[in-house]
mmCIF file of C-alpha atoms and ligand atoms in Angstrom:
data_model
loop_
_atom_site.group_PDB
_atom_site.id
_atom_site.type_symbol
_atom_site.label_atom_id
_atom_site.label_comp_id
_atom_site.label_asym_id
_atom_site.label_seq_id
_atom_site.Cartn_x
_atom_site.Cartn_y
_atom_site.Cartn_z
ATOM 1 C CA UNK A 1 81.030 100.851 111.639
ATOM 2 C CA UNK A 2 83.735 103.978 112.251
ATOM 3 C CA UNK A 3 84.697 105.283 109.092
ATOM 4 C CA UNK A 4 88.433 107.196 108.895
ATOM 5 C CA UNK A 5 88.748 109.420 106.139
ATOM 6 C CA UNK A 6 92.910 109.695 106.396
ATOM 7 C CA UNK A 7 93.555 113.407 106.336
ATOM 8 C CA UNK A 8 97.217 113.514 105.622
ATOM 9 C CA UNK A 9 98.796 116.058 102.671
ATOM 10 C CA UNK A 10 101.122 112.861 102.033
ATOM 11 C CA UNK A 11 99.145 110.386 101.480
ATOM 12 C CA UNK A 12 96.500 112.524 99.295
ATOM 13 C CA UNK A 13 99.779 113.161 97.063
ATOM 14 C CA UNK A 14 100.374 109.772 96.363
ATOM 15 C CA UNK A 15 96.802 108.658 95.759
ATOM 16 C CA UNK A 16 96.868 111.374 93.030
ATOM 17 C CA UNK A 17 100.243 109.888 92.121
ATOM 18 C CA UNK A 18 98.335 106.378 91.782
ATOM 19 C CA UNK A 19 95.795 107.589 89.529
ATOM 20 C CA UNK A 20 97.418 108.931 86.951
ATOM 21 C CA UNK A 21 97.069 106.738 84.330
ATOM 22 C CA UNK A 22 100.710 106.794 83.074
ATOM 23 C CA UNK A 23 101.846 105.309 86.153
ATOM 24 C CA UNK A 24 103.629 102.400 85.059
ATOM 25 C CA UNK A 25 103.508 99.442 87.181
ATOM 26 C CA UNK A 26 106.882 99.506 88.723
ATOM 27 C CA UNK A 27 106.145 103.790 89.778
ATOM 28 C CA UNK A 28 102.273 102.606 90.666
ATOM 29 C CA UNK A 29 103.771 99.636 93.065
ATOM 30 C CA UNK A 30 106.402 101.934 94.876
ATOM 31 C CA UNK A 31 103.594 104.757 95.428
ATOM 32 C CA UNK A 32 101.114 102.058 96.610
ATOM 33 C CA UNK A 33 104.109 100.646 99.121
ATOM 34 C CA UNK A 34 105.113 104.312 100.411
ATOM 35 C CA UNK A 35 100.905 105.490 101.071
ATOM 36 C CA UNK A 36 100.974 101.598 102.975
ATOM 37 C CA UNK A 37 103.155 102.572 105.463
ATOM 38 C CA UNK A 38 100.951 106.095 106.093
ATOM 39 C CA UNK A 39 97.473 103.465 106.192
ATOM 40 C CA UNK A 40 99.808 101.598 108.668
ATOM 41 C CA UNK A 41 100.655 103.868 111.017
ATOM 42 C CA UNK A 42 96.884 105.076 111.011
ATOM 43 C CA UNK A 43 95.745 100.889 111.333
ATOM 44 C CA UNK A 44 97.959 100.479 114.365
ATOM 45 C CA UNK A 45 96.607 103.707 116.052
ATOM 46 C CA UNK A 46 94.911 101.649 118.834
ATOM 47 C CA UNK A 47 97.419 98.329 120.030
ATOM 48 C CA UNK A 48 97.724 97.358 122.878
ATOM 49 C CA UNK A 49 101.054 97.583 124.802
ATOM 50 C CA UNK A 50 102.251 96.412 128.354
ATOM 51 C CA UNK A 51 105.269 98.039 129.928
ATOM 52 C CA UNK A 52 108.464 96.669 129.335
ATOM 53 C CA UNK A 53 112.151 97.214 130.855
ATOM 54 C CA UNK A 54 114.909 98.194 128.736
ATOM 55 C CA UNK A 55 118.712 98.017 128.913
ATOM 56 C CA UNK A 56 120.121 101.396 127.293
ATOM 57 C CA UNK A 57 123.748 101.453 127.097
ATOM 58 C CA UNK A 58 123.715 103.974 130.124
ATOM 59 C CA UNK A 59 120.600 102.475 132.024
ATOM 60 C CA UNK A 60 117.842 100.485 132.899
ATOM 61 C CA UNK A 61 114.765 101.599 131.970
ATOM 62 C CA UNK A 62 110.876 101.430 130.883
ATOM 63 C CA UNK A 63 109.668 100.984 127.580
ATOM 64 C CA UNK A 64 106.218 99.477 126.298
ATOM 65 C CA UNK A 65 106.522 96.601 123.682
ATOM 66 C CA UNK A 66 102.974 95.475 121.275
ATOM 67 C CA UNK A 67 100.877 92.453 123.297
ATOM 68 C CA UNK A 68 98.368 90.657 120.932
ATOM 69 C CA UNK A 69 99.881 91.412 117.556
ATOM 70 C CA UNK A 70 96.218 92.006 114.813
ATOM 71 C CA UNK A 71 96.307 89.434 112.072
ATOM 72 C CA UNK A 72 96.979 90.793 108.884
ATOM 73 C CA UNK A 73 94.736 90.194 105.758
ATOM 74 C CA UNK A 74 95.469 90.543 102.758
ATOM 75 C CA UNK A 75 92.614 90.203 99.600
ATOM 76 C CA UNK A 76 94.512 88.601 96.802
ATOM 77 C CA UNK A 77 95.731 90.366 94.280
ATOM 78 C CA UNK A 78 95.563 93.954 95.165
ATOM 79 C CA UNK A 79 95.977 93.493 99.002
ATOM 80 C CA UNK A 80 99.154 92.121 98.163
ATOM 81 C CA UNK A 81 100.102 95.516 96.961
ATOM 82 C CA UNK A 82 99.764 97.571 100.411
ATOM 83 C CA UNK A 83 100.783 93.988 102.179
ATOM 84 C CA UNK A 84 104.808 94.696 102.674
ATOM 85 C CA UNK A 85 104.340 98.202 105.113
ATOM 86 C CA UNK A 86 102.067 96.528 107.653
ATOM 87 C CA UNK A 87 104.433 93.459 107.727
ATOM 88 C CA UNK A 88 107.121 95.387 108.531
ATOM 89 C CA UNK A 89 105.510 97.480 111.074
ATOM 90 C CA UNK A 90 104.009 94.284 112.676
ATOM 91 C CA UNK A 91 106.490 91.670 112.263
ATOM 92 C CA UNK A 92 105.140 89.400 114.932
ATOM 93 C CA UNK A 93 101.396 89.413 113.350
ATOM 94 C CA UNK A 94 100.516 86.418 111.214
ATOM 95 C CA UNK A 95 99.572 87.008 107.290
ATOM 96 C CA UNK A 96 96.851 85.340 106.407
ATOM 97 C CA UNK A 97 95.285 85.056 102.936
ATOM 98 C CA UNK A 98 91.914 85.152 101.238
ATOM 99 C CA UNK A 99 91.593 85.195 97.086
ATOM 100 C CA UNK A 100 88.593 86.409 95.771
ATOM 101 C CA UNK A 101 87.594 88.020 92.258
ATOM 102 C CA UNK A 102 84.746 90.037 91.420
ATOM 103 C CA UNK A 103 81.894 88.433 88.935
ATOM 104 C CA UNK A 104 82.647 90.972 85.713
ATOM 105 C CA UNK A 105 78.832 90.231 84.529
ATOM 106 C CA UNK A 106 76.967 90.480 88.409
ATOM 107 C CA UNK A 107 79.843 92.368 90.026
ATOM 108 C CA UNK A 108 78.804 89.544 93.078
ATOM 109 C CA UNK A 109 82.197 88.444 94.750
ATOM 110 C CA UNK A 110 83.747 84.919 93.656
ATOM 111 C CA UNK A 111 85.737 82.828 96.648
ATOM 112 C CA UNK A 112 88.946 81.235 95.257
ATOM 113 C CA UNK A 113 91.151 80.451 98.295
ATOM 114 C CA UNK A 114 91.351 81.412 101.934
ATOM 115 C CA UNK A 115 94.051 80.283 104.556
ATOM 116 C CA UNK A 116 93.488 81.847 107.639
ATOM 117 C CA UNK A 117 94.660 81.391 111.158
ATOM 118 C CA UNK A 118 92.776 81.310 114.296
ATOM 119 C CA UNK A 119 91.095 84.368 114.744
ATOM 120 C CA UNK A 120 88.813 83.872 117.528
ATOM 121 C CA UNK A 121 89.287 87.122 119.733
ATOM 122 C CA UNK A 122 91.566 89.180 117.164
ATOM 123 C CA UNK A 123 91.915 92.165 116.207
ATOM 124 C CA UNK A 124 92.331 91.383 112.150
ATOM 125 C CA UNK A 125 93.495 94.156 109.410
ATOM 126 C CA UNK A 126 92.048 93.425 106.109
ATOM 127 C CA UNK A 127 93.997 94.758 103.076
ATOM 128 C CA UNK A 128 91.501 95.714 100.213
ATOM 129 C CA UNK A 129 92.204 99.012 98.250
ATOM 130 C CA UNK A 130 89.695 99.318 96.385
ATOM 131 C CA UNK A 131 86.183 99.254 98.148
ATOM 132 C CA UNK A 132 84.032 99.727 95.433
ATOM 133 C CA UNK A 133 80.477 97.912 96.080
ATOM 134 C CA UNK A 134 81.259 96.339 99.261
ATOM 135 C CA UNK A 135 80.772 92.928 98.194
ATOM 136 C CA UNK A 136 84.010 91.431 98.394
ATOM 137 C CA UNK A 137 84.699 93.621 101.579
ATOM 138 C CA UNK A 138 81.713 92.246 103.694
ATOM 139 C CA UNK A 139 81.958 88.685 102.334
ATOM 140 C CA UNK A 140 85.341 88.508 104.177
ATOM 141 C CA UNK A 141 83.939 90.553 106.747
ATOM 142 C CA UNK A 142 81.184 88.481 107.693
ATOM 143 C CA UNK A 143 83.467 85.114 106.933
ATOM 144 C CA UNK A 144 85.561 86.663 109.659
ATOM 145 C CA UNK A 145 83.173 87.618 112.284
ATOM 146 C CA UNK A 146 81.759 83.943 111.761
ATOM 147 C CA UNK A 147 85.118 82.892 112.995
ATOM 148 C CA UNK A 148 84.392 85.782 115.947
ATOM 149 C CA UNK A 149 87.314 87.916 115.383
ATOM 150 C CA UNK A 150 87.054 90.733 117.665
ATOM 151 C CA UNK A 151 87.503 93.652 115.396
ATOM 152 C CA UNK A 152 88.389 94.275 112.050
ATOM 153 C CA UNK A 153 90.024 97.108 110.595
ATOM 154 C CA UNK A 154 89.473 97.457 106.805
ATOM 155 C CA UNK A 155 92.494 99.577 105.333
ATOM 156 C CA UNK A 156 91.265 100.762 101.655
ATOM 157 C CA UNK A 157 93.145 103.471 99.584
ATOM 158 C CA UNK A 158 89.919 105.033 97.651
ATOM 159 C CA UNK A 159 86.703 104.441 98.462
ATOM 160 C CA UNK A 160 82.977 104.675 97.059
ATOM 161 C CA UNK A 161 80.172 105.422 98.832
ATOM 162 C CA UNK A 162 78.184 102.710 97.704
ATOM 163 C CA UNK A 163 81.039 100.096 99.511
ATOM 164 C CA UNK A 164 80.929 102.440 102.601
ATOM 165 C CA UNK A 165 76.851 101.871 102.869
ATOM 166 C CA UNK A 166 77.269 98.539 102.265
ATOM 167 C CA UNK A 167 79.474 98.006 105.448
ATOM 168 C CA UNK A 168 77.874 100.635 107.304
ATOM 169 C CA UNK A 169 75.646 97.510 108.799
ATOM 170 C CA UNK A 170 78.760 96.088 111.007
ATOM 171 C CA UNK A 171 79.582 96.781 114.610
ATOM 172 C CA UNK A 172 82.988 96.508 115.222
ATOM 173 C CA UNK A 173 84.613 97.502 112.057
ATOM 174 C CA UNK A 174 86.690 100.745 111.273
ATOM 175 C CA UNK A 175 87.107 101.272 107.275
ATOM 176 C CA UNK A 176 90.134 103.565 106.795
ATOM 177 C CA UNK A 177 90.498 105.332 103.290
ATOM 178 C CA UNK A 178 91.969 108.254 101.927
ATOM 179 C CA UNK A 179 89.772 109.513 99.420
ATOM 180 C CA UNK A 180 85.686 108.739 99.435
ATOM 181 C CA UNK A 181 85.186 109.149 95.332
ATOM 182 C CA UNK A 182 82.086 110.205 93.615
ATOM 183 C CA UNK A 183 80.198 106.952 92.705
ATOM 184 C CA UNK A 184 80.647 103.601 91.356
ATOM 185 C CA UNK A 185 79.928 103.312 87.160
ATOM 186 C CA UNK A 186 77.837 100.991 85.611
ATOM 187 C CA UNK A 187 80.869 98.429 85.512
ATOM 188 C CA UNK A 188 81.417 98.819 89.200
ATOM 189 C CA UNK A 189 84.281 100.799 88.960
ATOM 190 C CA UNK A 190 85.333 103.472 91.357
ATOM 191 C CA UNK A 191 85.186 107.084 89.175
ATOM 192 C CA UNK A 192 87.374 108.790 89.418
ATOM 193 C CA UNK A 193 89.487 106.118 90.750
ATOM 194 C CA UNK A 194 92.621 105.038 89.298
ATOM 195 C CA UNK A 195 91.470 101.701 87.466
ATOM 196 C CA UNK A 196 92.018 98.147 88.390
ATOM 197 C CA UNK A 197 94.272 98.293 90.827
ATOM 198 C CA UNK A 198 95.421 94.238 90.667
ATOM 199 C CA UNK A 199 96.198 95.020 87.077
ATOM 200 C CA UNK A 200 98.208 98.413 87.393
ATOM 201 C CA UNK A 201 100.211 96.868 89.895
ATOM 202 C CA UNK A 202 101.200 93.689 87.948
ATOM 203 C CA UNK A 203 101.223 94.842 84.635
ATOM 204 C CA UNK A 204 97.732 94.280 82.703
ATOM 205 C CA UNK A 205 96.451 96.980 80.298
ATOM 206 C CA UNK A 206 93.945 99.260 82.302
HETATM 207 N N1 URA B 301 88.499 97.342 91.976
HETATM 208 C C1 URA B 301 89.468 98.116 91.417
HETATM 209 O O1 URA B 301 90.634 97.742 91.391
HETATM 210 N N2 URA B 301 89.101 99.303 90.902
HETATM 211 C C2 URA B 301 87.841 99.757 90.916
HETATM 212 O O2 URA B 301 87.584 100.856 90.445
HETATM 213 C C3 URA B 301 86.853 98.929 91.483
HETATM 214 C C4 URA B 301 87.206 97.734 92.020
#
C-alpha cells in the first residue's frame, strides 16, 4: 500500500470547514464537493494518455487525450458525497456502486448492494471518506481484487490510523487522505473527525 497524505493549504481549509459542527448540510455538501475536485486532481495524477491530433482554429496540432478511463466507486451513502468532482473530471469512466453500513454494536461492515462493472484489469477509484477501522474499506477492497482489478485508488477525506494499518496489507493500493486523525473512539468514530459524514451530508442529527 502507498499512502498520500494530500498536502494542499486548500484542501486542509475545507476539511476544517467540514468539521465544524455547525456546518449545516447544504454548507457541509458544497465544502465536501469543492475538497472532491482537489482529491480528484490528486486520484488522476497517474492516467494514462496516448497522443492525439488537434484542429486549433489556426492549426493542426498534438494533444494527448485519457486511454483506459479508472472506474469510479462510490461507497453508498457518503461516497456519494465526493462522487460529482471525479465524474466530471472523468466523464468517460463508468460509476459503479457498492452499499454497505457499518454494524453499530461490532463496528464489522454489513453488504447491502453492489453493481459493478467489469473490472478485470482496471484501474478502480473507490470513494469512502471516512476510513475509520478499515473494515468497510478492505471488504470492497478485497471484493475488488477478487474480480482482479489492477489497482485501486482509495480517495478518503480524514483518516485514522487504525483504517490505514488495516489496509497497509494490500499491494497495489494508494489511500489518499488529507488529514491522518488521532485515533478511532470506542464507537469507532474518527476523533477529531467531523461526525458521520452520511448523516451531515443528508441531514440526520450528528
Ligand atoms: N464514518 C463516519 O462517517 N465518521 C466516522 O467518524 C467514522 C466512520
Amino acid at each position: 500500500m502507498e499512502m498520500i497524505e494530500f498536502e494542499h493549504p486548500v484542501a486542509r481549509d475545507f476539511v476544517t470547514r467540514l468539521r465544524r459542527k455547525d456546518a449545516p448540510p447544504v454548507r457541509f455538501r458544497a465544502y465536501a464537493n469543492r475538497l472532491a475536485y482537489l482529491l480528484a486532481v490528486e486520484a488522476t495524477r497517474d492516467l494514462r494518455t496516448i497522443p492525439a491530433q488537434v484542429e486549433t482554429p489556426l492549426e493542426t496540432t498534438l494533444g494527448e487525450v485519457l486511454i483506459d478511463p479508472p472506474v469510479i466507486v462510490p461507497v453508498l451513502r457518503a461516497g456519494l458525497g465526493i462522487l460529482e468532482p471525479f465524474q466530471d473530471l472523468l466523464p468517460d469512466s463508468p460509476v459503479a456502486f457498492i452499499g454497505m453500513s457499518r454494524n453499530e454494536t461490532t463496528a464489522e461492515p454489513v453488504w447491502h448492494y453492489s453493481s459493478i462493472p467489469n473490472v478485470a484489469g482496471k484501474k478502480v477509484i473507490v470513494l469512502d471518506p471516512m476510513l475509520a477501522t478499515g473494515g468497510t474499506a478492505s471488504v470492497v477492497i478485497e471484493y475488488l481484487f477478487d474480480k482482479n482489478a489492477a489497482e485501486v485508488i482509495l480517495v478518503s477525506v480524514v483518516a485514522a490510523p487504525e483504517g490505514i494499518a488495516k489496509l497497509s496489507v494490500f499491494e497495489n493500493l494508494t489511500v489518499i487522505t488529507v488529514c491522518v486523525d488521532r485515533e478511532l473512539d470506542s464507537n469507532w468514530f474518527i476523533r477529531p473527525g467531523l461526525g458521520d459524514f452520511g448523516d451531515r451530508l443528508y441531514s440526520k442529527g450528528i
